[in-house]
Coordinates of C-alpha atoms in Angstrom, one line a residue:
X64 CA 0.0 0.0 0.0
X65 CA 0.6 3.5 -0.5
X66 CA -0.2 6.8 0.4
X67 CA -3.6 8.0 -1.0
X68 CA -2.1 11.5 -1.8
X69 CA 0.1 9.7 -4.6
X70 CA -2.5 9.0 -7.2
X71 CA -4.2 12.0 -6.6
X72 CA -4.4 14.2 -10.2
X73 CA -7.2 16.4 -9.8
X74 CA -8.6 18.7 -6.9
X75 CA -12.2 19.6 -7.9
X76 CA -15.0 18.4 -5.7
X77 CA -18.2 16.5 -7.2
X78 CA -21.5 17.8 -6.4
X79 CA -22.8 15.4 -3.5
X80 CA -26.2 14.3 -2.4
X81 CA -27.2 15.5 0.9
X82 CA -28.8 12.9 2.2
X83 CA -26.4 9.8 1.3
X84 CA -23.2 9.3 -0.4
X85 CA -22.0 9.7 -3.7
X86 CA -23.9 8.0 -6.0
X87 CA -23.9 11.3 -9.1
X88 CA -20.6 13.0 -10.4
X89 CA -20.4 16.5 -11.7
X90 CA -21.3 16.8 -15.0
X91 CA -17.8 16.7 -16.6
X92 CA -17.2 13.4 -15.1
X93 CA -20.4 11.4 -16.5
X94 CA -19.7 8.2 -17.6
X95 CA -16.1 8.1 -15.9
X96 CA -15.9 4.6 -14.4
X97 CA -15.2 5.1 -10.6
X98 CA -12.2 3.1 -8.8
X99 CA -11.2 2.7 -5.5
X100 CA -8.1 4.9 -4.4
X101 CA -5.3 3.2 -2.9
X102 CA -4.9 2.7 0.9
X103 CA -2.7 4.8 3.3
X104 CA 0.1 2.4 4.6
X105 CA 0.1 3.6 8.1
X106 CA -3.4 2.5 8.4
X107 CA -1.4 -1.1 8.8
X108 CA 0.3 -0.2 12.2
X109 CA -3.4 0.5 13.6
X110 CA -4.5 -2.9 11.5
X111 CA -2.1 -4.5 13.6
X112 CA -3.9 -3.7 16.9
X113 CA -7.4 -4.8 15.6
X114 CA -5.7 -8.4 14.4
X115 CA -3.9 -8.7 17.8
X116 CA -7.6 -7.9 19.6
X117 CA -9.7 -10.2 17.2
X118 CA -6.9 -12.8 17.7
X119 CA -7.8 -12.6 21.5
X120 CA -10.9 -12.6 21.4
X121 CA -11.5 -15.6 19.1
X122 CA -8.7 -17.6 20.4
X123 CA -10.4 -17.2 24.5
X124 CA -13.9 -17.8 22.6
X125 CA -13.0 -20.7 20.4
X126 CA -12.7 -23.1 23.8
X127 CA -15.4 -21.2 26.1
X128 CA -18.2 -23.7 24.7
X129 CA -16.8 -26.4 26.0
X130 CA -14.8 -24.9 29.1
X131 CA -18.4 -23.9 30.1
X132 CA -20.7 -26.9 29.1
X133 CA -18.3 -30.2 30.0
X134 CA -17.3 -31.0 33.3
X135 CA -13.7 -31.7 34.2
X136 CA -12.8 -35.1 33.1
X137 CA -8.6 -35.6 32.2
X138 CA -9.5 -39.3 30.4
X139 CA -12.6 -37.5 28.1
X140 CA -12.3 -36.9 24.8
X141 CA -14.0 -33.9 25.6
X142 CA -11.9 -30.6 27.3
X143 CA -14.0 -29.3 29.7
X144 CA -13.7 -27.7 33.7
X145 CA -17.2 -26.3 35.0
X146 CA -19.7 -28.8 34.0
X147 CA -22.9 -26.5 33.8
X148 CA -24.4 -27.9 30.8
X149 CA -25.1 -26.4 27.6
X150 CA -27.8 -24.3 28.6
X151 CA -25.9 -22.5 30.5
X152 CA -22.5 -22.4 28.1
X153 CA -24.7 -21.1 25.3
X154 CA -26.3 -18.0 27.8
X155 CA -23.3 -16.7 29.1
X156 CA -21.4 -17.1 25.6
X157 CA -24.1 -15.1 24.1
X158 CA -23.8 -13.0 27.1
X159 CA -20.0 -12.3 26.6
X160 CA -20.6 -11.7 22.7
X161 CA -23.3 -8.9 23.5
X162 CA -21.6 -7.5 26.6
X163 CA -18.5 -7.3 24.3
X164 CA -20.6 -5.1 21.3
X165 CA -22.6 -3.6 23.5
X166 CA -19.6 -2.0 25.3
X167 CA -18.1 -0.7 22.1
X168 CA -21.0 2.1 22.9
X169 CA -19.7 2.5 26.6
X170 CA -16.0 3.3 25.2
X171 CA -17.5 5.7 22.1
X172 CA -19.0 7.7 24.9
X173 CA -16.1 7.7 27.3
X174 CA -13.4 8.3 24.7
X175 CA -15.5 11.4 23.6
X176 CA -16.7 12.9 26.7
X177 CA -12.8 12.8 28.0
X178 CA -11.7 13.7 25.2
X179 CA -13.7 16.6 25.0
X180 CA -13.3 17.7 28.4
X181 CA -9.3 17.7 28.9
X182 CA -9.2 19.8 25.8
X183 CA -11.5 22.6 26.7
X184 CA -9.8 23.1 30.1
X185 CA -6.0 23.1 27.7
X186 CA -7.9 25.1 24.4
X187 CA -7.0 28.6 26.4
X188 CA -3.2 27.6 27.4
X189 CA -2.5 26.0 23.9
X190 CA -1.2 28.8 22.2
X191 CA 0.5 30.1 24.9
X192 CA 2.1 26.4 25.6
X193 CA 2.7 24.3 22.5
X194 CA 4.4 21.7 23.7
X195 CA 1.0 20.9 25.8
X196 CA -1.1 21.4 22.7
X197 CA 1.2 18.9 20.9
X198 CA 0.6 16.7 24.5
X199 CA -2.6 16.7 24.0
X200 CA -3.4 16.2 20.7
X201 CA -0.3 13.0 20.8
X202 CA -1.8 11.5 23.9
X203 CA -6.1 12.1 24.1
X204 CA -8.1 10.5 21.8
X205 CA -8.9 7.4 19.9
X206 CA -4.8 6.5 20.7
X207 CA -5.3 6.6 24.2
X208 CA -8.8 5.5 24.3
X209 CA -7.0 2.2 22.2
X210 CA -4.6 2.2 24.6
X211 CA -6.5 2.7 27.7
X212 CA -8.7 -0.5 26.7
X213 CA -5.9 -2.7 25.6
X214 CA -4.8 -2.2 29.6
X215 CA -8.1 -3.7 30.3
X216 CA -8.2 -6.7 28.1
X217 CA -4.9 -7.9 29.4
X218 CA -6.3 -7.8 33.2
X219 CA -9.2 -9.9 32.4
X220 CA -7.0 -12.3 30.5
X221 CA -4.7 -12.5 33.4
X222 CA -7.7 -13.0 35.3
X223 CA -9.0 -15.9 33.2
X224 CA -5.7 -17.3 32.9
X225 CA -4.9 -18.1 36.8
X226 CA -8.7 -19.0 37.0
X227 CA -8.5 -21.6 34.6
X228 CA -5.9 -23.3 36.0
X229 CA -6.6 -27.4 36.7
X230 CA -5.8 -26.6 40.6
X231 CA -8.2 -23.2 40.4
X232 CA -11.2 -25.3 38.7
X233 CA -10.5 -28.1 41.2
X234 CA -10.9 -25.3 44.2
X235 CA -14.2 -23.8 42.9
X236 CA -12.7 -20.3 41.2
X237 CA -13.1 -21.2 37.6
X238 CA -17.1 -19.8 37.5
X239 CA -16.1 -16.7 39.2
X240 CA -12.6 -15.6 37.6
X241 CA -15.0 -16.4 33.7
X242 CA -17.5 -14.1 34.8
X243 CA -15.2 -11.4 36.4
X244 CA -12.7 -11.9 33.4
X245 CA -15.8 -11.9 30.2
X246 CA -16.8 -8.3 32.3
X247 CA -13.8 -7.3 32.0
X248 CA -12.3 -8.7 28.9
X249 CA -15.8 -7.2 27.1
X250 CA -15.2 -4.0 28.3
X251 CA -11.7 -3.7 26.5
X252 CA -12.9 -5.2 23.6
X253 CA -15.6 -2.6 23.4
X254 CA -12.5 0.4 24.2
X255 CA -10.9 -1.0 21.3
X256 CA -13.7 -2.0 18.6
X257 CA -15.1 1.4 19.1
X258 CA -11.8 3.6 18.5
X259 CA -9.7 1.2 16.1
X260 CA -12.7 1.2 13.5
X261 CA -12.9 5.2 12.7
X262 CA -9.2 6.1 13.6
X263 CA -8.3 2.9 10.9
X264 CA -10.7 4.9 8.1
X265 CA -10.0 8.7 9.0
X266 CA -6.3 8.0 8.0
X267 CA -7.8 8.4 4.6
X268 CA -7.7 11.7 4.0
X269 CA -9.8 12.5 0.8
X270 CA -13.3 13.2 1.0
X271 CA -13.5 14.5 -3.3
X272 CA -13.4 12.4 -6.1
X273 CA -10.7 12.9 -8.7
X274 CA -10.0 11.9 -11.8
X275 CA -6.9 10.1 -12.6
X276 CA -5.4 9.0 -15.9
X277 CA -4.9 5.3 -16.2
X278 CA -1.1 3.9 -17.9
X279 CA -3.7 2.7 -20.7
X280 CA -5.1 6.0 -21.1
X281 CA -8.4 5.7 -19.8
X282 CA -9.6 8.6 -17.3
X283 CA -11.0 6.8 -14.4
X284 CA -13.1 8.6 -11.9
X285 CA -11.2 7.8 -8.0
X286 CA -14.2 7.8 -5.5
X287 CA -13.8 8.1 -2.0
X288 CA -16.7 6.1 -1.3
X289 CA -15.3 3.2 -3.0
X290 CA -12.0 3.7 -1.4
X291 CA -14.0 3.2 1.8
X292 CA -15.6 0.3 0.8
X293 CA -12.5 -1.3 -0.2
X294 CA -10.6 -0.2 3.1
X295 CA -13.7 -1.4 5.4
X296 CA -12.9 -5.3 3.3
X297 CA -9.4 -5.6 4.3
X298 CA -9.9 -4.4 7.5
X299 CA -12.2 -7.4 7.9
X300 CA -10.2 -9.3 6.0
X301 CA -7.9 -8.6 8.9
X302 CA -10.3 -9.3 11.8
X303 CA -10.6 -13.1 9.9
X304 CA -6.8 -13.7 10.2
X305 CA -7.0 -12.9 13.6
X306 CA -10.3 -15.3 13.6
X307 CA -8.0 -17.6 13.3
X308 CA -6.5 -18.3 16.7
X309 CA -9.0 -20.4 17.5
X310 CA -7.5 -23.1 15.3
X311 CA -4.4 -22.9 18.1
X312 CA -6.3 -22.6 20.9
X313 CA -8.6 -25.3 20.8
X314 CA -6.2 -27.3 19.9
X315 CA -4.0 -26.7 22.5
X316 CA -7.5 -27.1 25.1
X317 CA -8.2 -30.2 23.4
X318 CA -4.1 -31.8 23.9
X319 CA -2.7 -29.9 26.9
X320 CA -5.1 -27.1 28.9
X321 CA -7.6 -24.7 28.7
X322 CA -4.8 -21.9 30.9
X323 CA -2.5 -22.6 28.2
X324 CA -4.9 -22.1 25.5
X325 CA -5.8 -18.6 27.4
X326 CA -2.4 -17.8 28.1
X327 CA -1.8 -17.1 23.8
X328 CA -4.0 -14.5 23.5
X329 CA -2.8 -12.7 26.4
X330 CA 0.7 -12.9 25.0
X331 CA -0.8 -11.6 21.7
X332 CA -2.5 -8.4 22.7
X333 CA 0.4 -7.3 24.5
X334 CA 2.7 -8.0 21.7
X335 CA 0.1 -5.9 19.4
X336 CA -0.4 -2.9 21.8
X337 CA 3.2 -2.4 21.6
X338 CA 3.1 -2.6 18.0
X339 CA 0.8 -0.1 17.9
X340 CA 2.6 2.5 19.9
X341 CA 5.5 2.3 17.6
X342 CA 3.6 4.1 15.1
X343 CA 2.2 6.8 17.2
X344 CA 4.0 9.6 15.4
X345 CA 2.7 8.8 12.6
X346 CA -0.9 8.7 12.2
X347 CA -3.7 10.9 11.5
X348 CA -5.0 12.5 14.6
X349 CA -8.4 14.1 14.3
X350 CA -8.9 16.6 16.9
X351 CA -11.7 15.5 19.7
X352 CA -15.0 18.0 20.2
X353 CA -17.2 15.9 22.5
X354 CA -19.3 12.5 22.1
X355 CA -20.9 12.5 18.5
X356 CA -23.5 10.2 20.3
X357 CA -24.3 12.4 23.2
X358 CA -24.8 15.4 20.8
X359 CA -26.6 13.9 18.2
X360 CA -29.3 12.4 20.5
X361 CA -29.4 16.2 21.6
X362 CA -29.7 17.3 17.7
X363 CA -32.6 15.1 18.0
X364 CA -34.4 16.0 20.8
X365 CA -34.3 19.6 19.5
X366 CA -35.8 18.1 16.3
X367 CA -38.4 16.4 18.1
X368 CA -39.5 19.5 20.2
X369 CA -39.3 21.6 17.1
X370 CA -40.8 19.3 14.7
X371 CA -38.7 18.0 12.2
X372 CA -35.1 18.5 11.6
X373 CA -35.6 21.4 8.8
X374 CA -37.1 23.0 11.8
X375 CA -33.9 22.3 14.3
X376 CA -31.3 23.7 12.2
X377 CA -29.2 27.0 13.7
X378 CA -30.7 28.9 10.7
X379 CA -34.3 28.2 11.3
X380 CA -34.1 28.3 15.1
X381 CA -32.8 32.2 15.1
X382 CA -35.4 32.6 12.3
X383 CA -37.9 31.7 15.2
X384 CA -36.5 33.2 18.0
X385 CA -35.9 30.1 19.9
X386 CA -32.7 29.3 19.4
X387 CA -32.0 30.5 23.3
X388 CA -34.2 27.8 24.2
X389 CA -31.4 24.7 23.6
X390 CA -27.8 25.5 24.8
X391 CA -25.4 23.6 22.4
X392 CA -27.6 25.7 19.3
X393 CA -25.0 28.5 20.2
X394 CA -21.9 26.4 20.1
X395 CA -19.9 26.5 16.9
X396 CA -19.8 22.9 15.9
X397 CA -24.0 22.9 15.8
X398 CA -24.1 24.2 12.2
X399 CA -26.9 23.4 9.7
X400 CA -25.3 20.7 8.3
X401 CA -24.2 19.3 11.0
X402 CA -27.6 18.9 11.9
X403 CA -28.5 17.3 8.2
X404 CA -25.8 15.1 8.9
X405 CA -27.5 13.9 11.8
X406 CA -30.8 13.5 9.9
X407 CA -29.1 11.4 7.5
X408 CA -27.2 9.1 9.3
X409 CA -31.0 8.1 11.7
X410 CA -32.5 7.4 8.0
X411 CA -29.6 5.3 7.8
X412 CA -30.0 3.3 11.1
X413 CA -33.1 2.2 9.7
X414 CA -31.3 -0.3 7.9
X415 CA -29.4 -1.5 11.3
X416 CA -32.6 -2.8 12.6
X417 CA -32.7 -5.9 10.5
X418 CA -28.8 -6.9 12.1
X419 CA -30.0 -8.1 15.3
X420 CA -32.2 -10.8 13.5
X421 CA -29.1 -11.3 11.4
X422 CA -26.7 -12.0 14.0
X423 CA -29.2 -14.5 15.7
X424 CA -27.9 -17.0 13.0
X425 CA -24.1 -15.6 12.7
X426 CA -24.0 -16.8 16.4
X427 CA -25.0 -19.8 16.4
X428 CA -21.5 -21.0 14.9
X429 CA -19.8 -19.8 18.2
X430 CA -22.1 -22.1 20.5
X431 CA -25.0 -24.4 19.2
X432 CA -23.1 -25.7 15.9
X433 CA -20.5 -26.6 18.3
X434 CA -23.3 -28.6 20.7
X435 CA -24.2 -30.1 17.6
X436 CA -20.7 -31.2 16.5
X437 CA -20.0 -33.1 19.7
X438 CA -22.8 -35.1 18.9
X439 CA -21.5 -36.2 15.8
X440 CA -18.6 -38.5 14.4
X441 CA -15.6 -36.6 15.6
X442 CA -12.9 -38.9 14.0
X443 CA -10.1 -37.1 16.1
X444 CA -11.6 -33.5 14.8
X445 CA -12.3 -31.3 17.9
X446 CA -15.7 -29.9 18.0
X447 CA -15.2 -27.0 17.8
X448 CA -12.5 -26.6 15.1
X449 CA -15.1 -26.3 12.3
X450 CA -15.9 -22.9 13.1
X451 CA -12.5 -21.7 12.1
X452 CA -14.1 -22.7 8.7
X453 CA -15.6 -19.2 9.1
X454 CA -12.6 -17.0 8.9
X455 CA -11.1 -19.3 6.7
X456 CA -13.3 -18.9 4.1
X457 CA -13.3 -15.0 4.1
X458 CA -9.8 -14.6 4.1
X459 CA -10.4 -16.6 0.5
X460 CA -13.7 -14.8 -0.1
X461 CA -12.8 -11.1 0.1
X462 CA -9.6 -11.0 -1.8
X463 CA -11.8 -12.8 -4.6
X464 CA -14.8 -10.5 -4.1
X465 CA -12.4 -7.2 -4.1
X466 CA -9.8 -8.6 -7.2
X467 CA -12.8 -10.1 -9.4
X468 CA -16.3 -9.4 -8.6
X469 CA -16.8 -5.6 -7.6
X470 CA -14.5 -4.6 -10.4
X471 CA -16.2 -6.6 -12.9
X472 CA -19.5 -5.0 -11.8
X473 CA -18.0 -1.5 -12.3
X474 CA -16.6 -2.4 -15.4
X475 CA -20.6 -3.2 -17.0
X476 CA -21.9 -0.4 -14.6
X477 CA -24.2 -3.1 -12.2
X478 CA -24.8 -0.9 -9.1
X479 CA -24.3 -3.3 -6.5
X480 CA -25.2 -0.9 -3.4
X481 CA -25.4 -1.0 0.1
X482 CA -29.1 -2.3 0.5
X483 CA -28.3 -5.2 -2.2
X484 CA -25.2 -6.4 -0.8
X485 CA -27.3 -6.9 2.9
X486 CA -30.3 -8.4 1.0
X487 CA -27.7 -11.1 -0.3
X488 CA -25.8 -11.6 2.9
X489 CA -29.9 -12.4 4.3
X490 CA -29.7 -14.7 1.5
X491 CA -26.5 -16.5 2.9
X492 CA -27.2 -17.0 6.2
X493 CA -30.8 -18.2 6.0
X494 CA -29.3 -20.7 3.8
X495 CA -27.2 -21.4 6.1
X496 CA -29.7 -21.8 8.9
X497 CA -32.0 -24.0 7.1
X498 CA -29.2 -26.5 5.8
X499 CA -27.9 -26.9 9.8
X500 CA -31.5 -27.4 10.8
X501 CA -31.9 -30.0 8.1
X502 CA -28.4 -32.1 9.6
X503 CA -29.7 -31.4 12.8
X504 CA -33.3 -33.3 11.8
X505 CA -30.9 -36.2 10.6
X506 CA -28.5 -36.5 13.7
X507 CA -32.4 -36.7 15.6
X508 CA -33.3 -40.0 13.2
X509 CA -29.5 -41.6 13.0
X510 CA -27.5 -43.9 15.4
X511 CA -25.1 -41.6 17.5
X512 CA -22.4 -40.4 16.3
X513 CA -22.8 -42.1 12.8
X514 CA -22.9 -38.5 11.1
X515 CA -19.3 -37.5 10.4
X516 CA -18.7 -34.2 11.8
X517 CA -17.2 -32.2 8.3
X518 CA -20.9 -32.5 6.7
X519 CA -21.3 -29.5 9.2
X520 CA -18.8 -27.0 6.8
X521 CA -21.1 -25.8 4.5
X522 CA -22.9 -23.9 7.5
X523 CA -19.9 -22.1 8.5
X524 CA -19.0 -21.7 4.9
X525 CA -22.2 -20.0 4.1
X526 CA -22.1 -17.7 7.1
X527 CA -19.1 -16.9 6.0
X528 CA -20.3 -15.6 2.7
X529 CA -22.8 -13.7 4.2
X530 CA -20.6 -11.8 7.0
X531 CA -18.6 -10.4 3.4
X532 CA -21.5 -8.9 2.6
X533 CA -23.2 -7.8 5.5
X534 CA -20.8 -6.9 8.1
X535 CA -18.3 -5.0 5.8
X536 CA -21.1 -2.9 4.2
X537 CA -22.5 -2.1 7.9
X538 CA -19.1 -0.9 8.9
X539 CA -18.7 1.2 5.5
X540 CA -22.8 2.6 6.5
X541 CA -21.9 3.3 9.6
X542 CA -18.5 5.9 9.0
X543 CA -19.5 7.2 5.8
X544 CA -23.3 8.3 7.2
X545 CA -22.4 9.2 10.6
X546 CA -22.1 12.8 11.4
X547 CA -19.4 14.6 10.2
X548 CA -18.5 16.9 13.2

């Protein structure tokens, strides 16, 4: 990769629609094909933190099925250490995936509001001071929000680790130190998931398209929209390698222990935190002004009061006389398009409320395939190695879709957008549901364990698919329509 700036030729700006992204060109660039710009290297060093954190928490999740569910039994071919059932295995892992999300809206908030706060009290020394400006901007922010939650996630992984020790389980602290560790493991993991994400995309600096002049001659249309697109696919291409631990750690449960399996991820964060801060001098740092949740639920309380967002705009609030009636309509980030911006980016959560129904299935690899798995024909296969199937399959599935098929559709002009690509991920996963409930019907009406366990893949194969093309485009919804502050 290189740097973006390098294959820029041209500096005018397109006319863009208001209420989405950029879907018409100016006029003197109809009929331009549009290309993807290429991707700022030192958005790698921050890559490397979200590989190290999805490395974690896949390789501590791969073997939580069965460290929860079987009971500790050295001469099993089953791992296992609490014994509570499956019931019980599947709740709290479904617990630790939500807790883990959810949290990512804890550590948006936090990172802001501190943020926010430090910088205000330092705004009226900064010029005066600029070593502490320079402090300031180095040190707050999504950096040390990143950092700040990578301290977390290695105290709840030394936590899990001495809990999960043989003589721990024995003495009754391997419930307790899971539950402490998931809190606090999900709470890092929310620190980081919600900082890594935007800081990885705002080191793209463009926000025109350009034209550039192909070595074949052919003047090409580079859109920043695309060039998010594409940079949202490797980054998940990324978070799949790191998917991959779990084909380690449940191997290393299954043949030695489950504080050994829990041990590598712990070494890996910290070997990826320090990664990161090598590149601290080098990234793009933009400057903190406050939560952009806290103030666009305030945007839209305005708009509610006032009804309609036309209505809560600076412009039409001094046109009224009640713009002294809300205190952050006299600050000088509340502008009228901020305030559009906001609009926008609700019309576009619309589309968010189908995910929850989505990740219903994309869970079920992480904890009821694997129930199902140990009730098949292991032949020496761990249970729960099939779901590395998952990441393996997009690391294969993105290059191909990125190289092949969504150059191939620019080339004929198909316009294969956002609310397309989701309706063919829906495609992928109920697929995927139906054929698992089919085995499942079979395992009901067969001898036990006759069905060998790799009929399972094409389950975790076609979830796979379907993650390509729903998760990446929700990441790419989410920065490019969120407000732009």
């Amino acid at each position: 990769m290189t740097d973006a700036k390098d294959s820029i030729t041209s500096p005018e700006e397109a006319q863009v629609q208001p209420d989405g992204p950029l879907k018409v060109p100016a006029q003197q660039w109809q009929g331009l094909r549009r290309v993807p710009d290429k991707l700022p290297a030192v958005a790698l060093l921050i890559l490397v933190v979200e590989l190290g954190e999805r490395f974690t928490y896949f390789g501590l999740s791969g073997p939580i099925q069965n460290y929860i569910n079987n009971p500790y039994d050295p001469t099993s071919d089953l791992p296992g250490a609490l014994g509570r059932g499956q019931a019980v295995a599947t709740a709290l892992g479904n617990f630790f995936k939500f807790w883990a999300y959810a949290s990512t809206v804890i550590g948006a908030i936090i990172a802001g509001e501190l943020e926010y706060d430090f910088q205000s009290h330092l705004n009226a020394f900064s010029e005066r001071a600029p070593l502490t400006s320079r402090m300031v901007d180095q040190y707050l922010g999504k950096f040390k929000a990143i950092l700040a939650a990578c301290a977390v996630y290695i105290v709840g992984l030394i936590i899990l680790v001495a809990t999960s020790t043989p003589a721990s389980i024995m003495n009754g602290a391997g419930f307790g130190g899971l539950i402490a560790a998931m809190i606090t493991i999900g709470l890092g993991t929310g620190g980081i998931k919600a900082n890594v994400t935007p800081m990885c995309a705002e080191q793209y600096q463009n926000s025109h398209p350009v034209t550039k002049t192909l070595k074949s001659g052919e003047e090409v249309l580079v859109d920043p929209e695309l060039t998010v697109q594409r940079l949202f696919m490797w980054f998940y291409w990324v978070v799949n390698i790191g998917a991959l631990s779990p084909l380690i750690t449940v191997n290393v449960e299954a043949h030695h222990s489950f504080w050994l399996a829990y041990l590598i991820p712990l070494i890996a964060i910290i070997i990826s935190a320090g990664i990161f801060i090598s590149g601290q001098k080098k990234y793009v740092k933009v400057p903190p002004e406050g939560s952009a949740i806290i103030d666009a639920l305030q945007v839209t309380r305005i708009a509610i009061k006032e009804r309609g967002f036309n209505n809560a705009t600076p412009s039409a609030l001094r046109g009224s006389g009640r713009d002294g009636n809300y205190a952050i309509a006299s600050e000088a980030r509340y502008t009228d398009g901020y305030v559009m911006d906001v609009r926008r980016g609700l019309k576009s959560c619309k589309m968010f409320l189908f995910f929850p129904l989505y990740f219903i299935c994309w869970i079920q690899i992480w904890n009821n395939l694997i129930s199902q798995a140990g009730e098949m024909a292991l032949h020496g296969t761990p249970n729960d190695l099939l779901q590395n199937l998952d990441p393996i399959a997009l690391c294969i599935f993105i290059p191909f879709l990125d190289v092949i098929v969504y150059p191939m559709f620019r080339k004929y002009r198909i316009d294969f957008d956002p609310v397309n690509r989701i309706f063919v991920g829906f495609l992928f996963a109920s697929i995927s549901m139906v054929y698992a409930s089919v085995l499942q019907h079979y395992i009901y009406n067969s001898p036990p364990k006759s069905i060998h366990v790799w009929i399972q893949a094409p389950a975790y194969i076609l979830v796979a698919f379907s993650e390509a093309f729903i998760i990446v485009t929700g990441l790419e919804l989410a920065f490019t329509q969120a407000p732009k502050k």
